[in-house]
PDB file of N, CA and C in Angstrom:
ATOM      1  N   MET E 177     124.869 152.865 207.859  1.00 85.00           N
ATOM      2  CA  MET E 177     123.656 152.940 208.631  1.00 85.00           C
ATOM      3  C   MET E 177     123.785 153.891 209.815  1.00 85.00           C
ATOM      4  N   VAL E 178     124.977 153.980 210.397  1.00 91.00           N
ATOM      5  CA  VAL E 178     125.179 154.877 211.528  1.00 91.00           C
ATOM      6  C   VAL E 178     124.909 156.313 211.101  1.00 91.00           C
ATOM      7  N   ARG E 179     125.440 156.702 209.990  1.00 91.00           N
ATOM      8  CA  ARG E 179     125.254 158.068 209.500  1.00 91.00           C
ATOM      9  C   ARG E 179     123.780 158.371 209.275  1.00 91.00           C
ATOM     10  N   ALA E 180     123.039 157.420 208.725  1.00 94.00           N
ATOM     11  CA  ALA E 180     121.607 157.613 208.484  1.00 94.00           C
ATOM     12  C   ALA E 180     120.854 157.763 209.805  1.00 94.00           C
ATOM     13  N   ALA E 181     121.199 156.953 210.786  1.00 94.00           N
ATOM     14  CA  ALA E 181     120.545 157.045 212.096  1.00 94.00           C
ATOM     15  C   ALA E 181     120.815 158.403 212.738  1.00 94.00           C
ATOM     16  N   LYS E 182     122.053 158.852 212.699  1.00 93.00           N
ATOM     17  CA  LYS E 182     122.406 160.138 213.295  1.00 93.00           C
ATOM     18  C   LYS E 182     121.735 161.291 212.560  1.00 93.00           C
ATOM     19  N   LYS E 183     121.665 161.194 211.245  1.00 95.00           N
ATOM     20  CA  LYS E 183     121.016 162.238 210.449  1.00 95.00           C
ATOM     21  C   LYS E 183     119.527 162.325 210.772  1.00 95.00           C
ATOM     22  N   ALA E 184     118.927 161.187 211.123  1.00 96.00           N
ATOM     23  CA  ALA E 184     117.510 161.141 211.485  1.00 96.00           C
ATOM     24  C   ALA E 184     117.273 161.510 212.943  1.00 96.00           C
ATOM     25  N   GLY E 185     118.363 161.812 213.680  1.00 95.00           N
ATOM     26  CA  GLY E 185     118.221 162.186 215.083  1.00 95.00           C
ATOM     27  C   GLY E 185     118.068 161.010 216.024  1.00 95.00           C
ATOM     28  N   MET E 186     118.416 159.828 215.554  1.00 94.00           N
ATOM     29  CA  MET E 186     118.263 158.615 216.353  1.00 94.00           C
ATOM     30  C   MET E 186     119.546 158.290 217.117  1.00 94.00           C
ATOM     31  N   LYS E 187     119.413 157.555 218.201  1.00 89.00           N
ATOM     32  CA  LYS E 187     120.560 156.991 218.895  1.00 89.00           C
ATOM     33  C   LYS E 187     120.980 155.755 218.115  1.00 89.00           C
ATOM     34  N   CYS E 188     122.273 155.437 218.168  1.00 89.00           N
ATOM     35  CA  CYS E 188     122.771 154.325 217.378  1.00 89.00           C
ATOM     36  C   CYS E 188     123.834 153.549 218.145  1.00 89.00           C
ATOM     37  N   VAL E 189     123.738 152.230 218.090  1.00 88.00           N
ATOM     38  CA  VAL E 189     124.738 151.346 218.682  1.00 88.00           C
ATOM     39  C   VAL E 189     125.490 150.684 217.533  1.00 88.00           C
ATOM     40  N   GLY E 190     126.810 150.827 217.536  1.00 89.00           N
ATOM     41  CA  GLY E 190     127.648 150.196 216.526  1.00 89.00           C
ATOM     42  C   GLY E 190     128.255 148.922 217.092  1.00 89.00           C
ATOM     43  N   ILE E 191     128.255 147.867 216.306  1.00 88.00           N
ATOM     44  CA  ILE E 191     128.811 146.592 216.755  1.00 88.00           C
ATOM     45  C   ILE E 191     130.139 146.373 216.049  1.00 88.00           C
ATOM     46  N   ASN E 192     131.187 146.293 216.828  1.00 85.00           N
ATOM     47  CA  ASN E 192     132.545 146.145 216.318  1.00 85.00           C
ATOM     48  C   ASN E 192     132.843 144.648 216.153  1.00 85.00           C
ATOM     49  N   SER E 193     132.187 144.038 215.164  1.00 75.00           N
ATOM     50  CA  SER E 193     132.306 142.594 214.996  1.00 75.00           C
ATOM     51  C   SER E 193     133.184 142.184 213.822  1.00 75.00           C
ATOM     52  N   GLY E 194     133.620 143.137 213.030  1.00 70.00           N
ATOM     53  CA  GLY E 194     134.380 142.805 211.843  1.00 70.00           C
ATOM     54  C   GLY E 194     133.475 142.552 210.642  1.00 70.00           C
ATOM     55  N   ALA E 195     132.205 142.269 210.888  1.00 63.00           N
ATOM     56  CA  ALA E 195     131.256 141.996 209.809  1.00 63.00           C
ATOM     57  C   ALA E 195     130.742 143.276 209.165  1.00 63.00           C
ATOM     58  N   GLU E 196     131.024 144.433 209.779  1.00 54.00           N
ATOM     59  CA  GLU E 196     130.519 145.683 209.227  1.00 54.00           C
ATOM     60  C   GLU E 196     131.283 146.126 207.990  1.00 54.00           C
ATOM     61  N   GLY E 197     132.362 145.427 207.688  1.00 64.00           N
ATOM     62  CA  GLY E 197     133.125 145.749 206.485  1.00 64.00           C
ATOM     63  C   GLY E 197     133.741 147.121 206.579  1.00 64.00           C
ATOM     64  N   SER E 198     133.467 147.954 205.612  1.00 70.00           N
ATOM     65  CA  SER E 198     134.071 149.279 205.573  1.00 70.00           C
ATOM     66  C   SER E 198     133.188 150.345 206.224  1.00 70.00           C
ATOM     67  N   GLN E 199     132.125 149.940 206.884  1.00 81.00           N
ATOM     68  CA  GLN E 199     131.221 150.902 207.503  1.00 81.00           C
ATOM     69  C   GLN E 199     131.901 151.601 208.690  1.00 81.00           C
ATOM     70  N   ASP E 200     131.794 152.912 208.723  1.00 86.00           N
ATOM     71  CA  ASP E 200     132.365 153.713 209.802  1.00 86.00           C
ATOM     72  C   ASP E 200     131.379 153.776 210.961  1.00 86.00           C
ATOM     73  N   ILE E 201     131.750 153.192 212.096  1.00 90.00           N
ATOM     74  CA  ILE E 201     130.866 153.214 213.262  1.00 90.00           C
ATOM     75  C   ILE E 201     131.345 154.202 214.323  1.00 90.00           C
ATOM     76  N   SER E 202     132.307 155.040 213.970  1.00 91.00           N
ATOM     77  CA  SER E 202     132.872 155.975 214.942  1.00 91.00           C
ATOM     78  C   SER E 202     131.863 157.015 215.420  1.00 91.00           C
ATOM     79  N   MET E 203     130.817 157.281 214.658  1.00 93.00           N
ATOM     80  CA  MET E 203     129.803 158.261 215.057  1.00 93.00           C
ATOM     81  C   MET E 203     128.714 157.656 215.934  1.00 93.00           C
ATOM     82  N   ALA E 204     128.757 156.347 216.174  1.00 93.00           N
ATOM     83  CA  ALA E 204     127.739 155.695 216.991  1.00 93.00           C
ATOM     84  C   ALA E 204     127.787 156.223 218.419  1.00 93.00           C
ATOM     85  N   ASP E 205     126.635 156.250 219.065  1.00 89.00           N
ATOM     86  CA  ASP E 205     126.560 156.713 220.450  1.00 89.00           C
ATOM     87  C   ASP E 205     127.229 155.725 221.397  1.00 89.00           C
ATOM     88  N   LEU E 206     127.212 154.470 221.014  1.00 88.00           N
ATOM     89  CA  LEU E 206     127.820 153.406 221.809  1.00 88.00           C
ATOM     90  C   LEU E 206     128.403 152.390 220.843  1.00 88.00           C
ATOM     91  N   VAL E 207     129.637 151.983 221.053  1.00 90.00           N
ATOM     92  CA  VAL E 207     130.275 150.957 220.223  1.00 90.00           C
ATOM     93  C   VAL E 207     130.569 149.765 221.122  1.00 90.00           C
ATOM     94  N   ILE E 208     130.083 148.591 220.710  1.00 89.00           N
ATOM     95  CA  ILE E 208     130.247 147.375 221.498  1.00 89.00           C
ATOM     96  C   ILE E 208     130.872 146.285 220.637  1.00 89.00           C
ATOM     97  N   ASN E 209     131.347 145.247 221.284  1.00 89.00           N
ATOM     98  CA  ASN E 209     131.900 144.087 220.578  1.00 89.00           C
ATOM     99  C   ASN E 209     130.904 142.941 220.509  1.00 89.00           C
ATOM    100  N   SER E 210     129.900 142.965 221.385  1.00 87.00           N
ATOM    101  CA  SER E 210     128.924 141.886 221.458  1.00 87.00           C
ATOM    102  C   SER E 210     127.637 142.430 222.069  1.00 87.00           C
ATOM    103  N   PHE E 211     126.507 141.845 221.708  1.00 85.00           N
ATOM    104  CA  PHE E 211     125.240 142.250 222.313  1.00 85.00           C
ATOM    105  C   PHE E 211     125.221 141.955 223.811  1.00 85.00           C
ATOM    106  N   LYS E 212     126.092 141.075 224.282  1.00 88.00           N
ATOM    107  CA  LYS E 212     126.177 140.774 225.709  1.00 88.00           C
ATOM    108  C   LYS E 212     126.603 141.995 226.517  1.00 88.00           C
ATOM    109  N   GLU E 213     127.217 142.975 225.873  1.00 87.00           N
ATOM    110  CA  GLU E 213     127.684 144.184 226.545  1.00 87.00           C
ATOM    111  C   GLU E 213     126.584 145.233 226.743  1.00 87.00           C
ATOM    112  N   VAL E 214     125.427 145.036 226.134  1.00 85.00           N
ATOM    113  CA  VAL E 214     124.358 146.027 226.182  1.00 85.00           C
ATOM    114  C   VAL E 214     123.595 145.925 227.485  1.00 85.00           C
ATOM    115  N   ASP E 215     123.438 147.072 228.141  1.00 81.00           N
ATOM    116  CA  ASP E 215     122.597 147.165 229.327  1.00 81.00           C
ATOM    117  C   ASP E 215     121.228 147.641 228.844  1.00 81.00           C
ATOM    118  N   TYR E 216     120.302 146.705 228.645  1.00 79.00           N
ATOM    119  CA  TYR E 216     119.019 147.028 228.049  1.00 79.00           C
ATOM    120  C   TYR E 216     118.197 147.959 228.921  1.00 79.00           C
ATOM    121  N   MET E 217     118.366 147.910 230.229  1.00 80.00           N
ATOM    122  CA  MET E 217     117.652 148.823 231.106  1.00 80.00           C
ATOM    123  C   MET E 217     118.132 150.259 230.884  1.00 80.00           C
ATOM    124  N   ARG E 218     119.412 150.425 230.599  1.00 72.00           N
ATOM    125  CA  ARG E 218     119.987 151.755 230.353  1.00 72.00           C
ATOM    126  C   ARG E 218     119.459 152.346 229.051  1.00 72.00           C
ATOM    127  N   LEU E 219     119.135 151.495 228.103  1.00 70.00           N
ATOM    128  CA  LEU E 219     118.647 151.972 226.805  1.00 70.00           C
ATOM    129  C   LEU E 219     117.187 152.437 226.835  1.00 70.00           C
ATOM    130  N   SER E 220     116.432 151.962 227.799  1.00 67.00           N
ATOM    131  CA  SER E 220     115.000 152.303 227.823  1.00 67.00           C
ATOM    132  C   SER E 220     114.718 153.659 228.401  1.00 67.00           C
TER     133      SER E 220
END
């Protein structure tokens, strides 16, 4: 999904939760471990 978002010109947040399986999130604009780490004001 990260690759698709980047190809579409979108910003992307990757969640490093272990549930992503083999998905590569290294291209994400921001990689987090939990949604608690997101500064929603910064994203707007």
